[in-house]
Tab-separated table of C-alpha atoms and ligand atoms in Angstrom:
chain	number	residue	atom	x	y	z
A	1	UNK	CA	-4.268	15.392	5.913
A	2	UNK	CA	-1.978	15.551	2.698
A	3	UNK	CA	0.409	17.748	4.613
A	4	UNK	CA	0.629	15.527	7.867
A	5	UNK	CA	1.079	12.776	6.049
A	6	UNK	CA	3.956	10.473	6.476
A	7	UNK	CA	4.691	6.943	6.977
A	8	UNK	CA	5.796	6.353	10.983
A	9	UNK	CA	7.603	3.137	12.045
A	10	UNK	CA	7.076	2.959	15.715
A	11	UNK	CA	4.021	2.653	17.316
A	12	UNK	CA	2.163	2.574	21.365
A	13	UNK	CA	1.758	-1.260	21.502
A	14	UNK	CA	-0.638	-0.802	24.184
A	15	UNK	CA	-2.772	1.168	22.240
A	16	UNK	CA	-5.000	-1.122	20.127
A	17	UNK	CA	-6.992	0.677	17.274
A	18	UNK	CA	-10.956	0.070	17.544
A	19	UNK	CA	-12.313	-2.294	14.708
A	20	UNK	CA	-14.927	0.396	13.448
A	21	UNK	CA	-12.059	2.357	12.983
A	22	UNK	CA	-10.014	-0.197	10.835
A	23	UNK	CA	-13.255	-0.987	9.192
A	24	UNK	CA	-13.829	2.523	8.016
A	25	UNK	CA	-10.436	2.961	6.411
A	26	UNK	CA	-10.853	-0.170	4.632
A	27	UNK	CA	-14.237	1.279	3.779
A	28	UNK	CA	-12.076	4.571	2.539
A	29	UNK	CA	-10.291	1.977	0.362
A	30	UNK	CA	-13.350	1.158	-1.760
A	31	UNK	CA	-13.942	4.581	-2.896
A	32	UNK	CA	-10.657	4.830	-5.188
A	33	UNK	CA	-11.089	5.480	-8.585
A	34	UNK	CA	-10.582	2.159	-10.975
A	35	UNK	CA	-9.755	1.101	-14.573
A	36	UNK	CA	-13.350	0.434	-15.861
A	37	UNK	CA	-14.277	0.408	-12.442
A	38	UNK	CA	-12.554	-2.815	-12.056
A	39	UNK	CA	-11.538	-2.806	-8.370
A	40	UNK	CA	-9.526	-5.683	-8.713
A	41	UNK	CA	-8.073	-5.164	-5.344
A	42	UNK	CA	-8.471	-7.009	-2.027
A	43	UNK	CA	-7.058	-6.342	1.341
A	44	UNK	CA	-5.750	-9.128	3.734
A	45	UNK	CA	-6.672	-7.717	7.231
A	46	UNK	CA	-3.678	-8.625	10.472
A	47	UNK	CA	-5.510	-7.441	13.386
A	48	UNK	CA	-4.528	-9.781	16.298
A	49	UNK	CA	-1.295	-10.428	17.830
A	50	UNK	CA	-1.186	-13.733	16.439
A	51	UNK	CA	-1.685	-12.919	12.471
A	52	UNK	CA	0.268	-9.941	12.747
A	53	UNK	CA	3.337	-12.348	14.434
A	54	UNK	CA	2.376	-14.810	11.813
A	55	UNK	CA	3.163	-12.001	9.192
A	56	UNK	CA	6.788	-10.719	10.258
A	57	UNK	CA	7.667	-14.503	11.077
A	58	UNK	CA	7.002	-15.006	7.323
A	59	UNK	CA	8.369	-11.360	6.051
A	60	UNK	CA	11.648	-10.548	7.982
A	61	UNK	CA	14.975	-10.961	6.594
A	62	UNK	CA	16.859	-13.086	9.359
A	63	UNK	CA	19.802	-10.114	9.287
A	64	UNK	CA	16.622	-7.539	10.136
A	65	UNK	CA	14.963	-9.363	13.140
A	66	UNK	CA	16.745	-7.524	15.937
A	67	UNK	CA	16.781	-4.405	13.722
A	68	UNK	CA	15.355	-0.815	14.979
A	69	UNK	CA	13.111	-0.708	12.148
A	70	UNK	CA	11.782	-3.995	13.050
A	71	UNK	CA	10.962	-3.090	16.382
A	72	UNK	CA	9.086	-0.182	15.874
A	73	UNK	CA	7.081	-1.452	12.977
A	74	UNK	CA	5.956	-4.764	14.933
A	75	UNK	CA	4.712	-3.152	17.903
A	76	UNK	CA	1.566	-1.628	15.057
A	77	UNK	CA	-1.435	-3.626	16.353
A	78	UNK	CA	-3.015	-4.120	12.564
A	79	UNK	CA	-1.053	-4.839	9.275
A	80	UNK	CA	-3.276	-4.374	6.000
A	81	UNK	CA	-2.260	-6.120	2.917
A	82	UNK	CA	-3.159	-4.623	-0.263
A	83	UNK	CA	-3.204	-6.915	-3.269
A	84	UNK	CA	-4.131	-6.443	-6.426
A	85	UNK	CA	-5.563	-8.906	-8.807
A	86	UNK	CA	-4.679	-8.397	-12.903
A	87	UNK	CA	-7.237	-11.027	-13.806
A	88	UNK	CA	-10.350	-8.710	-13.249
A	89	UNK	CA	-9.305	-5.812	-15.281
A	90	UNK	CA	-7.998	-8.399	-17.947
A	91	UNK	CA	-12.062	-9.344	-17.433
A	92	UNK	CA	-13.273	-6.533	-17.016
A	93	UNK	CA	-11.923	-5.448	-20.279
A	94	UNK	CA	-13.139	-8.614	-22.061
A	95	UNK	CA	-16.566	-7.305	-21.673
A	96	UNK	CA	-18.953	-5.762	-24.374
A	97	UNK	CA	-18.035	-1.794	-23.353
A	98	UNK	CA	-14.236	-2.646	-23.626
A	99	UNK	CA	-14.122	-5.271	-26.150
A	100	UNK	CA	-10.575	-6.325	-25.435
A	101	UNK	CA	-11.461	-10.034	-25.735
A	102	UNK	CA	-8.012	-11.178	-26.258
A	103	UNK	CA	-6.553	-10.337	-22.779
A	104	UNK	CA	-3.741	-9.068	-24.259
A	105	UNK	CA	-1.489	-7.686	-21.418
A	106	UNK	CA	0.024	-5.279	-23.797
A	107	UNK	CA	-2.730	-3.234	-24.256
A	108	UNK	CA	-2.395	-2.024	-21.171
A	109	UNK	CA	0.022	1.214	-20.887
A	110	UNK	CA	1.071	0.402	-17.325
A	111	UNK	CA	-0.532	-2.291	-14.986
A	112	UNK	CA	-3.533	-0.756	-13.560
A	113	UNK	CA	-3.709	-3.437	-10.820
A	114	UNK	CA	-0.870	-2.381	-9.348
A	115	UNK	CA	-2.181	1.470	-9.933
A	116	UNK	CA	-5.609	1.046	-8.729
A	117	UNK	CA	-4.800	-0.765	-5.469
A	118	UNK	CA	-2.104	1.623	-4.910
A	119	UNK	CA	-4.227	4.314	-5.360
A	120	UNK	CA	-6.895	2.463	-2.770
A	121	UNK	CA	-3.742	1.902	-0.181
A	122	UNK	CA	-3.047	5.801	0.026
A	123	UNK	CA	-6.832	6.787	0.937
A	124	UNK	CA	-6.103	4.131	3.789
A	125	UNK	CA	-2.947	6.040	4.758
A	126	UNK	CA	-4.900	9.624	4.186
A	127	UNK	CA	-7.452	8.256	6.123
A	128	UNK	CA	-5.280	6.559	9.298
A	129	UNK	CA	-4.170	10.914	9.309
A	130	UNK	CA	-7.537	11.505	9.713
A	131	UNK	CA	-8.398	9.043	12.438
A	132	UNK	CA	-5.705	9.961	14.447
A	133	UNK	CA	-3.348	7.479	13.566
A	134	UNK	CA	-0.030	6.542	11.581
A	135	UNK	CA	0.823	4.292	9.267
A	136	UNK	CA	3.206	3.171	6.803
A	137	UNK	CA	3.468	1.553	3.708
A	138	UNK	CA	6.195	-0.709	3.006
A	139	UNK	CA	7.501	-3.779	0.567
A	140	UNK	CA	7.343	-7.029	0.709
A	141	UNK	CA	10.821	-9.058	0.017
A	142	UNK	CA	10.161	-11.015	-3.029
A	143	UNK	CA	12.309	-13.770	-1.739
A	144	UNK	CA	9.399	-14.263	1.150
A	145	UNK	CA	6.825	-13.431	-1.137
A	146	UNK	CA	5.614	-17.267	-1.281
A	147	UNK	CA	6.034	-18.274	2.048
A	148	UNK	CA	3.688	-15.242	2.912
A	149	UNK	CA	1.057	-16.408	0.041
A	150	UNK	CA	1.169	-20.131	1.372
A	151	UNK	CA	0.623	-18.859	5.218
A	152	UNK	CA	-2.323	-16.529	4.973
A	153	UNK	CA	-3.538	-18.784	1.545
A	154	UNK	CA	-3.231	-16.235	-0.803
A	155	UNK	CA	-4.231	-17.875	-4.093
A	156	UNK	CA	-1.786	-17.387	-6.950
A	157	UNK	CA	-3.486	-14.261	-8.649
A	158	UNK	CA	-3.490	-12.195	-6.336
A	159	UNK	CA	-0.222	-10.021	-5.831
A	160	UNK	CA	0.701	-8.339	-2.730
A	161	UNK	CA	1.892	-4.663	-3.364
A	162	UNK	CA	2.810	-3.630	-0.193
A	163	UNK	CA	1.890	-4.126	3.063
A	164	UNK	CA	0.392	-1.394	5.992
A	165	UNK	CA	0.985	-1.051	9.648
A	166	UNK	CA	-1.563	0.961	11.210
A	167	UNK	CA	-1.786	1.957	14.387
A	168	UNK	CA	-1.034	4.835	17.380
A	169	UNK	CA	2.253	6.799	16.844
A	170	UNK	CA	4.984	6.357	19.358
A	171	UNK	CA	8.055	8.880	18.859
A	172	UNK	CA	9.763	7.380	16.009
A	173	UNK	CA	13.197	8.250	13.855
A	174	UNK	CA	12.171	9.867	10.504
A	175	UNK	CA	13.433	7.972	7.251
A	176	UNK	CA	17.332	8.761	6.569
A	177	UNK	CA	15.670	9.110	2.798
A	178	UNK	CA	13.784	11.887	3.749
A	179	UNK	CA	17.406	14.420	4.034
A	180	UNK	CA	17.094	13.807	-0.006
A	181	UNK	CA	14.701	17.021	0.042
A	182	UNK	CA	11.295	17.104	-1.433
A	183	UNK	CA	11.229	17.607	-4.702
A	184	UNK	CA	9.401	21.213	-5.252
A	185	UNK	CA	6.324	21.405	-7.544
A	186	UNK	CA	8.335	23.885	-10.215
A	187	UNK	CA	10.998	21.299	-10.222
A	188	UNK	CA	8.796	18.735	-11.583
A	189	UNK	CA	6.357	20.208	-13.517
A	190	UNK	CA	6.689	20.956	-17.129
A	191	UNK	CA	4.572	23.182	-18.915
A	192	UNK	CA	3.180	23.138	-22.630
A	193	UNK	CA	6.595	21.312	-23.634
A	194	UNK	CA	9.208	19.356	-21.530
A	195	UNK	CA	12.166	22.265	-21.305
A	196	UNK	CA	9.278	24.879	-20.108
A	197	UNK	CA	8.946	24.974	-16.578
A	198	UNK	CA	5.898	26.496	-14.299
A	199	UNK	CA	5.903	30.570	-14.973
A	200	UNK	CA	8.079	30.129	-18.293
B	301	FMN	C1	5.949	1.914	-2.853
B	301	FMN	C2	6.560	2.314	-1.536
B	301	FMN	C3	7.402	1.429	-0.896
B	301	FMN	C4	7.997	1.780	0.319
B	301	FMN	N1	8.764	0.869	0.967
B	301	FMN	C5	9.209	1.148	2.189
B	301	FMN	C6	9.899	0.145	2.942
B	301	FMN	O1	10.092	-0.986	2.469
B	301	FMN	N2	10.323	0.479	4.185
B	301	FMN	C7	10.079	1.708	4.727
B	301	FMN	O2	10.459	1.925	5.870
B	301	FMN	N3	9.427	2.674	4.039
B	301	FMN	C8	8.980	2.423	2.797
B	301	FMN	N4	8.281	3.386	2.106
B	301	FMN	C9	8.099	4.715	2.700
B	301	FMN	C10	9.034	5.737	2.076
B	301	FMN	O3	10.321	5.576	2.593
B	301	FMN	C11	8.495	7.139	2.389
B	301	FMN	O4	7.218	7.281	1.818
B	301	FMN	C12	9.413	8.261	1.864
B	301	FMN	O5	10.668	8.202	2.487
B	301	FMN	C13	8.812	9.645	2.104
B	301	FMN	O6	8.496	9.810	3.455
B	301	FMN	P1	7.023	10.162	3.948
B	301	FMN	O7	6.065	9.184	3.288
B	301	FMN	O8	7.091	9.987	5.436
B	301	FMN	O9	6.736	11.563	3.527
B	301	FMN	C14	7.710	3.055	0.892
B	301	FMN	C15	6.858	3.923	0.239
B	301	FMN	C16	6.270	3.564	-0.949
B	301	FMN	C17	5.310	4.528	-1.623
């Protein structure tokens, strides 16, 4: 699954994907690992025409509509919205086990929220590989990130971090990003101290 992995942008519009099967990667989502076990994430499900029109009406640059990117990414049938949500690890870690009482945001060495529900979003994409189906995980425009809270009434806590089109693969042109070259394991490991590489 790791090594089939990647994010497609076109997909068979007149294949729809069965509910069970979105439900079970949404299930998938729920077994990440958590700060504290927080799981301060929640998904917004798009799974009819309708809500998933509703979401590139609010998301799509007007310079992108008639783009090739754009078509192949609105024929997915489902979009998933991952969000994560700071106030219950902030929460969380006001409880008696944590004892951070002051919600002090700088405790916190990176923003787990945003780590957490990450981490949840790739078992969804692992698990689309699994089901037979592609996906991709892209950004939202922070320009249209209000107009997209306001449509689907998102309440101000919660932040999207992405969004997910699921669906059947159709043949599709691979990122221009990806002729950077993966990055080898050697090349970004470092061993015992920073200059000491894998082998060293
Ligand atoms: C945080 C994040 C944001 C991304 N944003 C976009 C995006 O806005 N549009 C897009 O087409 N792909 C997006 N991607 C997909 C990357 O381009 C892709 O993962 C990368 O080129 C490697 O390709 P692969 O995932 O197919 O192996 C994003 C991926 C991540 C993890």
């Amino acid at each position: 699954m790791i090594r089939r992995r990647r994010m497609v942008r076109n997909y068979d519009p007149d294949r729809p994907v069965p509910a069970e099967t979105v439900a079970k990667l949404l299930e998938y989502a729920t077994h990440a690992p958590s700060a504290g076990f927080s799981q301060g994430w929640e998904f917004l499900l798009l799974d009819t025409p309708a809500d998933v029109e509703r979401f590139w009406a609010v998301t799509t640059p007007e310079d992108q509509l008639n783009s090739g990117w754009m078509q192949g990414m609105s024929r997915a049938p489902v979009i998933v919205v991952p969000l994560s949500h700071r106030d219950a690890y902030l929460d969380r870690y006001a409880q008696p086990d944590k004892g951070w009482t002051d919600r002090d945001e700088a405790r916190w060495p990176v923003p787990y929220w945003h780590i957490d529900t990450g981490m949840a979003s790739l078992l969804v994409l692992l698990g689309a590989v699994d089901e037979g189906l592609s996906a991709c995980f892209f950004g939202i425009t922070p320009e249209f990130m209000g107009q997209f809270k306001q449509e689907f009434g998102v309440p101000e806590a919660y932040t999207p971090i992405g969004a997910m089109t699921i669906g059947y693969r159709a043949p599709d042109t691979k990122s221009p990003s990806l002729k950077r070259g993966r990055r080898e394991s050697p090349s970004v490991t470092h061993r015992g101290n920073w200059g000491n590489r894998p082998g060293s």
